[in-house]
GROMACS .gro file of C-alpha atoms in nm:
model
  338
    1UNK     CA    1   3.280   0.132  -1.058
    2UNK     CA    2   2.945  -0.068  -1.018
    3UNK     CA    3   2.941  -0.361  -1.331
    4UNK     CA    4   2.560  -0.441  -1.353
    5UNK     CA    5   2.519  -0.778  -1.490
    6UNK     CA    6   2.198  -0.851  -1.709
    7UNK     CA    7   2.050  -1.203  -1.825
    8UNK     CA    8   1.809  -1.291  -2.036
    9UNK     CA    9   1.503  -1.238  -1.786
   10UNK     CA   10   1.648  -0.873  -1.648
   11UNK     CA   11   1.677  -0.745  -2.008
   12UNK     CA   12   1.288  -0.830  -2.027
   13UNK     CA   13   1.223  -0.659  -1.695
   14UNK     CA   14   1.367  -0.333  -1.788
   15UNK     CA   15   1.143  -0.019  -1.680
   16UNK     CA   16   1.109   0.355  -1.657
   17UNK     CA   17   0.978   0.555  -1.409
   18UNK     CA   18   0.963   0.895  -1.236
   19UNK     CA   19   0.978   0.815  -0.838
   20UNK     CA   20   0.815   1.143  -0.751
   21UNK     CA   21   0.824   1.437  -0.566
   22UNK     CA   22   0.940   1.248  -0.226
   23UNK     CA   23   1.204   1.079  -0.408
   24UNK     CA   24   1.325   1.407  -0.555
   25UNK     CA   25   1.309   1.547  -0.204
   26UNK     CA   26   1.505   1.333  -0.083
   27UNK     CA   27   1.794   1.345  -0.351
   28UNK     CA   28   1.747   1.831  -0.310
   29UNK     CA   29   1.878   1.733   0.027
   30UNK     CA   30   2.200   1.531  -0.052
   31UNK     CA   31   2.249   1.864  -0.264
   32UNK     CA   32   2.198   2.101  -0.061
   33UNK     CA   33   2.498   1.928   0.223
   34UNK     CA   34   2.760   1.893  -0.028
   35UNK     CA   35   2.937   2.091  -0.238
   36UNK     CA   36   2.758   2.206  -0.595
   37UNK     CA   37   2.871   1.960  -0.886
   38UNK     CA   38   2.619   2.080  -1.133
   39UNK     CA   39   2.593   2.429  -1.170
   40UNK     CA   40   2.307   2.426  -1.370
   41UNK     CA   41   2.125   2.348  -0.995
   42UNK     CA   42   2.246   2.710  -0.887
   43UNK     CA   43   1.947   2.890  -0.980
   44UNK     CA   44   1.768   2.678  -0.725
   45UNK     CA   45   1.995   2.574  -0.480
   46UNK     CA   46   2.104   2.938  -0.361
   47UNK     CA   47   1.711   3.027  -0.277
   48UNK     CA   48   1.659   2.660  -0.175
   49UNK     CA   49   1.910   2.698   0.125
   50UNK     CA   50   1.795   3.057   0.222
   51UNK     CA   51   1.433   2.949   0.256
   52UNK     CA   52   1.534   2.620   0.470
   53UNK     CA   53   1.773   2.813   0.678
   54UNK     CA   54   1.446   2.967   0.841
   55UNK     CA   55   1.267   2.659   0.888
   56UNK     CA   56   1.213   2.449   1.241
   57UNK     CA   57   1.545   2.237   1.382
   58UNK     CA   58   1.350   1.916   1.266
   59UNK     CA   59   1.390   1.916   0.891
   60UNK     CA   60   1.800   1.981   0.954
   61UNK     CA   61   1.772   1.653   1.136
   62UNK     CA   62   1.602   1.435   0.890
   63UNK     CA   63   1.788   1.590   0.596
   64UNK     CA   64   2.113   1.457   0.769
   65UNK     CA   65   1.938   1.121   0.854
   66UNK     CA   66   1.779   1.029   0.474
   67UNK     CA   67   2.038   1.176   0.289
   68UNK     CA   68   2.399   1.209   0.506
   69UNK     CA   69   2.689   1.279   0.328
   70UNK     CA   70   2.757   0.985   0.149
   71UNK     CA   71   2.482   0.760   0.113
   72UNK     CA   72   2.135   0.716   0.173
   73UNK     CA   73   1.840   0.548   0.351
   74UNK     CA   74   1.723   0.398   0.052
   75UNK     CA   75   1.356   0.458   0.031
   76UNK     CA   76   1.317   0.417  -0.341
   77UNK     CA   77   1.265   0.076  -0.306
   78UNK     CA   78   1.114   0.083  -0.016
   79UNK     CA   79   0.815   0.314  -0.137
   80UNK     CA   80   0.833   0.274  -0.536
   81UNK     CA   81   0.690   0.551  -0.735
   82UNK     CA   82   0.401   0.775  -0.581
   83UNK     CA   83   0.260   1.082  -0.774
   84UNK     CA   84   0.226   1.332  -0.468
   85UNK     CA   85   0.408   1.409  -0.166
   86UNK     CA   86   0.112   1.300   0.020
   87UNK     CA   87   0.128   0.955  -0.087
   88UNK     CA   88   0.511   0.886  -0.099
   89UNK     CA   89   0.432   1.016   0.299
   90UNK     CA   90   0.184   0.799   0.356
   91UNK     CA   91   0.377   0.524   0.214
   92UNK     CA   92   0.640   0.613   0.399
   93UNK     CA   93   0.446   0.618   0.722
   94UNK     CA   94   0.322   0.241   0.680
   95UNK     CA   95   0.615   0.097   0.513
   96UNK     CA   96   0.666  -0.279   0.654
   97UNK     CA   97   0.796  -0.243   0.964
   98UNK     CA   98   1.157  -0.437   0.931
   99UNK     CA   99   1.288  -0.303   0.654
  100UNK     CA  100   1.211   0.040   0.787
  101UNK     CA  101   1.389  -0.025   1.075
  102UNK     CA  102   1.696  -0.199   0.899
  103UNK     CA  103   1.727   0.119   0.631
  104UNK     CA  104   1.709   0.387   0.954
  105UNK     CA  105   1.940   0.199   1.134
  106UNK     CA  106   2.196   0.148   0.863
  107UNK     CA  107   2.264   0.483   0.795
  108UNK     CA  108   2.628   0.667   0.804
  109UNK     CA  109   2.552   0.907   1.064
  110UNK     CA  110   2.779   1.018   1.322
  111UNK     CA  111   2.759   1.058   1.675
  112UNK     CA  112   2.605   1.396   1.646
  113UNK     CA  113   2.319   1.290   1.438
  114UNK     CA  114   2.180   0.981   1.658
  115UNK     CA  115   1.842   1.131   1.706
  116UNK     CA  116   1.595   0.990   1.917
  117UNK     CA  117   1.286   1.110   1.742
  118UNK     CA  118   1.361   0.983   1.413
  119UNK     CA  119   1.473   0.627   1.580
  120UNK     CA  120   1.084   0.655   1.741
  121UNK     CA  121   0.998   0.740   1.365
  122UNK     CA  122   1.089   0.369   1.245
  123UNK     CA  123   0.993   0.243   1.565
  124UNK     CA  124   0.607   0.379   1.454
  125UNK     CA  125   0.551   0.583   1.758
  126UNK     CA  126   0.272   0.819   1.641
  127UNK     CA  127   0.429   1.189   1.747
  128UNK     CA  128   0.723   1.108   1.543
  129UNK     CA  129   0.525   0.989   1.225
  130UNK     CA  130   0.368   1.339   1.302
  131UNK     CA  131   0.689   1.527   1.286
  132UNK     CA  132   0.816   1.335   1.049
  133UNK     CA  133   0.530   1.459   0.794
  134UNK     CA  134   0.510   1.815   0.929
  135UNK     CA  135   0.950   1.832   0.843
  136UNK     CA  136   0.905   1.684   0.498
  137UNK     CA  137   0.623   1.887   0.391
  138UNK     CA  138   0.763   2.207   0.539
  139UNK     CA  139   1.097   2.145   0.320
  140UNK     CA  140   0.857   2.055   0.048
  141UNK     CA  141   0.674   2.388   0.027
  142UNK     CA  142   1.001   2.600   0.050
  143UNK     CA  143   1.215   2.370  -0.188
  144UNK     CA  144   1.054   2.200  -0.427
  145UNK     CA  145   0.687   2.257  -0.453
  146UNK     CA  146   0.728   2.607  -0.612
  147UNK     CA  147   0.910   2.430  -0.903
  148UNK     CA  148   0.751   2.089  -0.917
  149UNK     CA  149   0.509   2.080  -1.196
  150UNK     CA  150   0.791   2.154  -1.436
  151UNK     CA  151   0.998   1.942  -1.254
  152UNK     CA  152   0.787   1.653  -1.322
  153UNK     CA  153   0.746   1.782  -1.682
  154UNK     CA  154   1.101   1.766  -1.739
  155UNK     CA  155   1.156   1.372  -1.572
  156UNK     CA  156   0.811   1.263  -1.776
  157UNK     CA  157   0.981   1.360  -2.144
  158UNK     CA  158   1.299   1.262  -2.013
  159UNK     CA  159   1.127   0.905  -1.928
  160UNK     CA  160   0.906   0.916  -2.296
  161UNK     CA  161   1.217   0.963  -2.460
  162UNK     CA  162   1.404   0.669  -2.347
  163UNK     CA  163   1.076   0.469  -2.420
  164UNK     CA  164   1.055   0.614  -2.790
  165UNK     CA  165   1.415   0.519  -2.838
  166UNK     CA  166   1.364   0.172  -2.671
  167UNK     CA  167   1.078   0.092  -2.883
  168UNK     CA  168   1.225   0.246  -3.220
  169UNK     CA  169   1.584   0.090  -3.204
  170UNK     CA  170   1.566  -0.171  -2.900
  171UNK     CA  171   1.713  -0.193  -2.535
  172UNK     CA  172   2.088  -0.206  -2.646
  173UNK     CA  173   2.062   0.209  -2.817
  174UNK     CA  174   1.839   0.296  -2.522
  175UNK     CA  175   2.071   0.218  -2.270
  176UNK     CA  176   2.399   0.322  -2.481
  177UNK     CA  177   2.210   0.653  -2.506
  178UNK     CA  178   2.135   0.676  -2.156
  179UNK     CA  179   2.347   0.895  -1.943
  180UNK     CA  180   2.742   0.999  -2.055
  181UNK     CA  181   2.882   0.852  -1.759
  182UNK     CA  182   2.699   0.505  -1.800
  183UNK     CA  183   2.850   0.249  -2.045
  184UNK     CA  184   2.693  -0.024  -2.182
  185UNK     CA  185   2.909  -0.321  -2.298
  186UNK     CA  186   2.628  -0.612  -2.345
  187UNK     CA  187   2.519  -0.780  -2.102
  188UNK     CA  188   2.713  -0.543  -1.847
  189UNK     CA  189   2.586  -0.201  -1.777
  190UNK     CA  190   2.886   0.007  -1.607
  191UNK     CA  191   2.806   0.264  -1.360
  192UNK     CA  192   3.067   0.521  -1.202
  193UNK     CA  193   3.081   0.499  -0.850
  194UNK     CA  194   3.260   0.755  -0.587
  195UNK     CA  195   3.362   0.441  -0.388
  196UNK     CA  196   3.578   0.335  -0.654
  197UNK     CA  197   3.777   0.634  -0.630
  198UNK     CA  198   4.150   0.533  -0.522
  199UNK     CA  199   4.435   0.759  -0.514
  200UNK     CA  200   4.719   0.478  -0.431
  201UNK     CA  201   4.607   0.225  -0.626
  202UNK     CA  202   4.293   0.078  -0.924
  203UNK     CA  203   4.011   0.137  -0.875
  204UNK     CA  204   3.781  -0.079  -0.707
  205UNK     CA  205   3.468  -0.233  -0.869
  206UNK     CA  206   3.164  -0.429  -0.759
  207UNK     CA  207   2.970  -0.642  -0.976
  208UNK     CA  208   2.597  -0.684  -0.925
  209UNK     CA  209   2.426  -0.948  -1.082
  210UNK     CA  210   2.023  -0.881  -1.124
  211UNK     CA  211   1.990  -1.249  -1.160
  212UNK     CA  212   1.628  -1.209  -1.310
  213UNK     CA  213   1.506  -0.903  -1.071
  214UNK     CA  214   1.514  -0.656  -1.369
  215UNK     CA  215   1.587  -0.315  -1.341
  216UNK     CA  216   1.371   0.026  -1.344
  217UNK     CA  217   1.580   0.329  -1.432
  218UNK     CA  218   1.449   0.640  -1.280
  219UNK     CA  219   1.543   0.986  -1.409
  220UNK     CA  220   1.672   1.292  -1.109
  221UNK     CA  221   1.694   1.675  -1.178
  222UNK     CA  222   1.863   1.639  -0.799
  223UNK     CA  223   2.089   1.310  -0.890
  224UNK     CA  224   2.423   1.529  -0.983
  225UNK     CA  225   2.704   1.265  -0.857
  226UNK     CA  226   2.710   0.973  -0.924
  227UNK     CA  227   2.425   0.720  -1.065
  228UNK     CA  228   2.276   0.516  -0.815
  229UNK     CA  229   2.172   0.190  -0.734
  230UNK     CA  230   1.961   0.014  -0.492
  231UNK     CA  231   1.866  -0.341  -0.424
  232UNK     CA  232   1.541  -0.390  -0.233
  233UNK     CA  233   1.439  -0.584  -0.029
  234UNK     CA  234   1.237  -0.844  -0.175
  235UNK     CA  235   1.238  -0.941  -0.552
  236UNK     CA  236   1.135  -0.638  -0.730
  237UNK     CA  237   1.387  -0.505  -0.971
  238UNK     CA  238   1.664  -0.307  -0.837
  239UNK     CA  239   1.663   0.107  -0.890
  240UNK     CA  240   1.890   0.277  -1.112
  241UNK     CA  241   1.886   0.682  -1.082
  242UNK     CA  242   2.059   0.867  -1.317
  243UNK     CA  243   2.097   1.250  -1.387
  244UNK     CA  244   1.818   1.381  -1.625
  245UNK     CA  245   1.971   1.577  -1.881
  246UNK     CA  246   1.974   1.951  -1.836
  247UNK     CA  247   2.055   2.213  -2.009
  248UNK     CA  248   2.089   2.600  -1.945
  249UNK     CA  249   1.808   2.699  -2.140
  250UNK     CA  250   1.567   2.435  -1.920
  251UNK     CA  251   1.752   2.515  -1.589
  252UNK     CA  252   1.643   2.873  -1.688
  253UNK     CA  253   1.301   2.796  -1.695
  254UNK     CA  254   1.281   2.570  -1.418
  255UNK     CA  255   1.409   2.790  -1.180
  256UNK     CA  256   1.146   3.101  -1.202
  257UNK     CA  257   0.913   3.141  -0.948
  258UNK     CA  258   0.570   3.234  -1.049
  259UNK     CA  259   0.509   3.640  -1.030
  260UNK     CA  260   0.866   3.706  -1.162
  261UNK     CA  261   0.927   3.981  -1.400
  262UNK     CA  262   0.943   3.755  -1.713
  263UNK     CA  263   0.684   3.504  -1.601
  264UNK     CA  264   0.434   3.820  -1.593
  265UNK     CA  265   0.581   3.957  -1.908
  266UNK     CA  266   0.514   3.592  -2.070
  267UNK     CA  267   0.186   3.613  -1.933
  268UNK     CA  268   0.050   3.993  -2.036
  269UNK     CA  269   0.138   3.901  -2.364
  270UNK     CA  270  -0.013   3.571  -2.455
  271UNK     CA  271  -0.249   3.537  -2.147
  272UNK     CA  272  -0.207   3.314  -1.864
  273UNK     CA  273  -0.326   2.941  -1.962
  274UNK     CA  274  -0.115   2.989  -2.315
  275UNK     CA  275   0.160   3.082  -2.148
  276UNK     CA  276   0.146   2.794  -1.923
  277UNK     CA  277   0.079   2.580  -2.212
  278UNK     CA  278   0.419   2.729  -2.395
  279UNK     CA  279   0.608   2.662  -2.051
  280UNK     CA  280   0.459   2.266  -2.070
  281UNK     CA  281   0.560   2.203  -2.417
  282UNK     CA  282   0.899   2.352  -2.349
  283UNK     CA  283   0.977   2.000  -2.182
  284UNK     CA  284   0.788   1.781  -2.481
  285UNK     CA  285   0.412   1.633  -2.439
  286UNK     CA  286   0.124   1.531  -2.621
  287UNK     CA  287  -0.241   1.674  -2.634
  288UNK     CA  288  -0.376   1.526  -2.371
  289UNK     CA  289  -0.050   1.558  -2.142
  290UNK     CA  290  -0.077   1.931  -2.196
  291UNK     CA  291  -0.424   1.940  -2.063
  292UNK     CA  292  -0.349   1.729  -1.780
  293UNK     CA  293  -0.101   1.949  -1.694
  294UNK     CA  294  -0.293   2.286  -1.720
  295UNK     CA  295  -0.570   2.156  -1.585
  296UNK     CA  296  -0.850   2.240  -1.932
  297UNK     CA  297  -0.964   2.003  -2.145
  298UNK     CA  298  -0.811   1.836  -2.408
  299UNK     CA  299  -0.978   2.019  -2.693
  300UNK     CA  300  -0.892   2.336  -2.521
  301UNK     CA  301  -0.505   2.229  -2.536
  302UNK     CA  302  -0.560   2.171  -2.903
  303UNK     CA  303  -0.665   2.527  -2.935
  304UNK     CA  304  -0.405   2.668  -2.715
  305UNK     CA  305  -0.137   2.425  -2.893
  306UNK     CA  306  -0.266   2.529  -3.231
  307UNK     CA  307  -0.274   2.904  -3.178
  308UNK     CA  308   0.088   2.833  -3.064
  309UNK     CA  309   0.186   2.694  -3.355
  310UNK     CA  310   0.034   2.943  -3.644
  311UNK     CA  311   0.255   3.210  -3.425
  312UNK     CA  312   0.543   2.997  -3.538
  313UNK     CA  313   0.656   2.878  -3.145
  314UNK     CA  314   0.517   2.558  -3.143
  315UNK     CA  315   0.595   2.245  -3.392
  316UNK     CA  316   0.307   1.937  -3.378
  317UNK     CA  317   0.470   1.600  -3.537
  318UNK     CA  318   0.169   1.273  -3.561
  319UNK     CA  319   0.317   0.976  -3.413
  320UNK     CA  320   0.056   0.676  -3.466
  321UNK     CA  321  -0.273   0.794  -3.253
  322UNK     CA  322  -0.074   1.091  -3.071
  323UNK     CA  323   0.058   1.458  -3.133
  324UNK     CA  324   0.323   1.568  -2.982
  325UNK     CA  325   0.427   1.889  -2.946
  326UNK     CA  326   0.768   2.070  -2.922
  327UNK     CA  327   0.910   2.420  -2.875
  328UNK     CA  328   1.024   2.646  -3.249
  329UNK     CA  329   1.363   2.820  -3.189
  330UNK     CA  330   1.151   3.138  -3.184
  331UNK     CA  331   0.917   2.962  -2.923
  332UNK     CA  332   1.269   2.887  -2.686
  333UNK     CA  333   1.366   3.216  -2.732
  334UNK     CA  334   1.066   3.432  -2.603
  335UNK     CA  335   1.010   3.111  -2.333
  336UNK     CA  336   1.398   3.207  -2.207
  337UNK     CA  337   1.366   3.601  -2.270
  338UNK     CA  338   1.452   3.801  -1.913
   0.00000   0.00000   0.00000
């Protein structure tokens, strides 16, 4: 068990934040070497390895290196937060050069995974930054990309929920509220750690004390062990990802591919951009995250979202200057339809 230990200054520095699609990359691959613990990932996981089976030696090699079985090369603090693959890359790429080098090299790989290219990699030789990009985006395409946008749906309300509750009823019911496996005792946030696993004898804990860093809590769909968390550096705050909550009525949406039998279905009958718009506000947004996420303008998402809701799918609740819109029963029903 990890004991986190707050003080005055790290309960001020509290944040929340979605790390991104590299982030979320990186945690598909831990999944994907290890046997399932959430089975709610099986919809993706069983096309996820099929499609990466067929793809070139180099993206076996770094999904042993950043994410080996356990632990990681912890480039969540390393990088922070980046909205595209492109730029948690190219952060990546020209990360400062020592604690690149210290995170490769401290990895838990065995014998058989010493690979010189990805040593060159931290080393910033050029061919391997090349590879490198080529592996991540290659896994990218086949694993994630096809489900991103409502993967990064899902970790945005997850993150504007903790905010609403932090801001309605304060840090102490945000954090109680947080994960199931996380307790909160003030000032001590407890975390359940696989390292504290003993079969002869207590279990062992470690206490971390922020001592004024702070601490950002970033929501996975790919975090299904344990939470984790990761000191950088420097004096940012330390990282805290837990599991996003999931459901099988989400993981059934998340998982279709475009140009499946219900997505078409969904489609023929309210027409393409309200169907998207349905999917959206499946995971919780306002107005104007809706059209960001459709790509139309917010007056058009009004439309779409009001149309929505005279059918009786959608239900729009005011809070202050926003609207914010949420899936009817009737709306979850035709959304999760075969």
């Amino acid at each position: 068990m990890l004991r986190i230990h707050f003080t005055v200054a790290d309960v001020a520095r509290v944040r929340m934040a979605v790390l991104g699609p590299l982030a979320e990359l990186q945690l598909s691959m831990s999944v994907l070497q290890r046997p399932q613990k959430r089975t709610l990932l099986d919809g993706w996981r069983h096309p996820a390895l099929a499609a990466t089976r067929r793809l070139p030696p180099d993206v076996a090699d770094i999904a042993r290196h950043l994410a080996p079985a356990p632990g990681f090369v912890d480039l969540f603090t390393l990088l922070g937060a980046s909205d595209s693959l492109a730029e948690g890359i190219d952060r990546l790429c020209h990360a400062p050069a020592g604690p690149l080098r210290d995170e490769f090299a401290f990895t838990p790989l065995d014998a058989g995974v010493q690979i010189g290219w990805v040593s060159d990699f931290a080393h910033g030789d050029r061919a391997a930054r090349i590879r490198m990009t080529h592996a991540l985006t290659d896994f990218h395409d086949a694993a994630i990309g096809p489900y991103w946008p409502r993967i990064r749906a899902l970790l945005d309300n997850e993150r504007a929920a903790r905010i609403d509750v932090m801001a309605r009823h304060g840090l102490d019911a945000m954090l109680a509220g947080l994960a199931p496996t996380l307790q909160w005792k003030p000032p001590v946030l407890e975390v359940p750690a696989s390292f504290g696993v003993s079969a002869s004898g207590p279990a062992a804990v470690l206490d971390v004390h922020l001592r004024g860093r702070g601490l950002l809590l970033a929501p996975s769909l790919f975090n299904d062990a344990d939470p984790g968390l990761y000191i950088p550096w420097n004096d940012e705050p330390a990282v805290l990802i837990y599991p996003a909550p999931l459901d099988p009525a989400t993981a059934l949406r998340l998982w279709r591919r475009p140009g499946e039998p219900g997505e078409r279905a969904l489609a023929g009958l309210l027409g393409v951009t309200r169907a998207a718009a349905l999917r959206v506000i499946a995971d919780g947004c306002t107005t104007t995250e809706l059209a960001q996420r459709i790509g139309i303008s917010p007056g058009g998402a009004s439309q779409h979202a009001s149309v929505l809701r005279e059918a009786g799918l959608v239900v729009s609740r005011r809070h202050r200057n926003t609207v914010r819109h949420t899936l009817t029963g009737l709306g979850a029903g035709l959304l999760n339809a075969d």
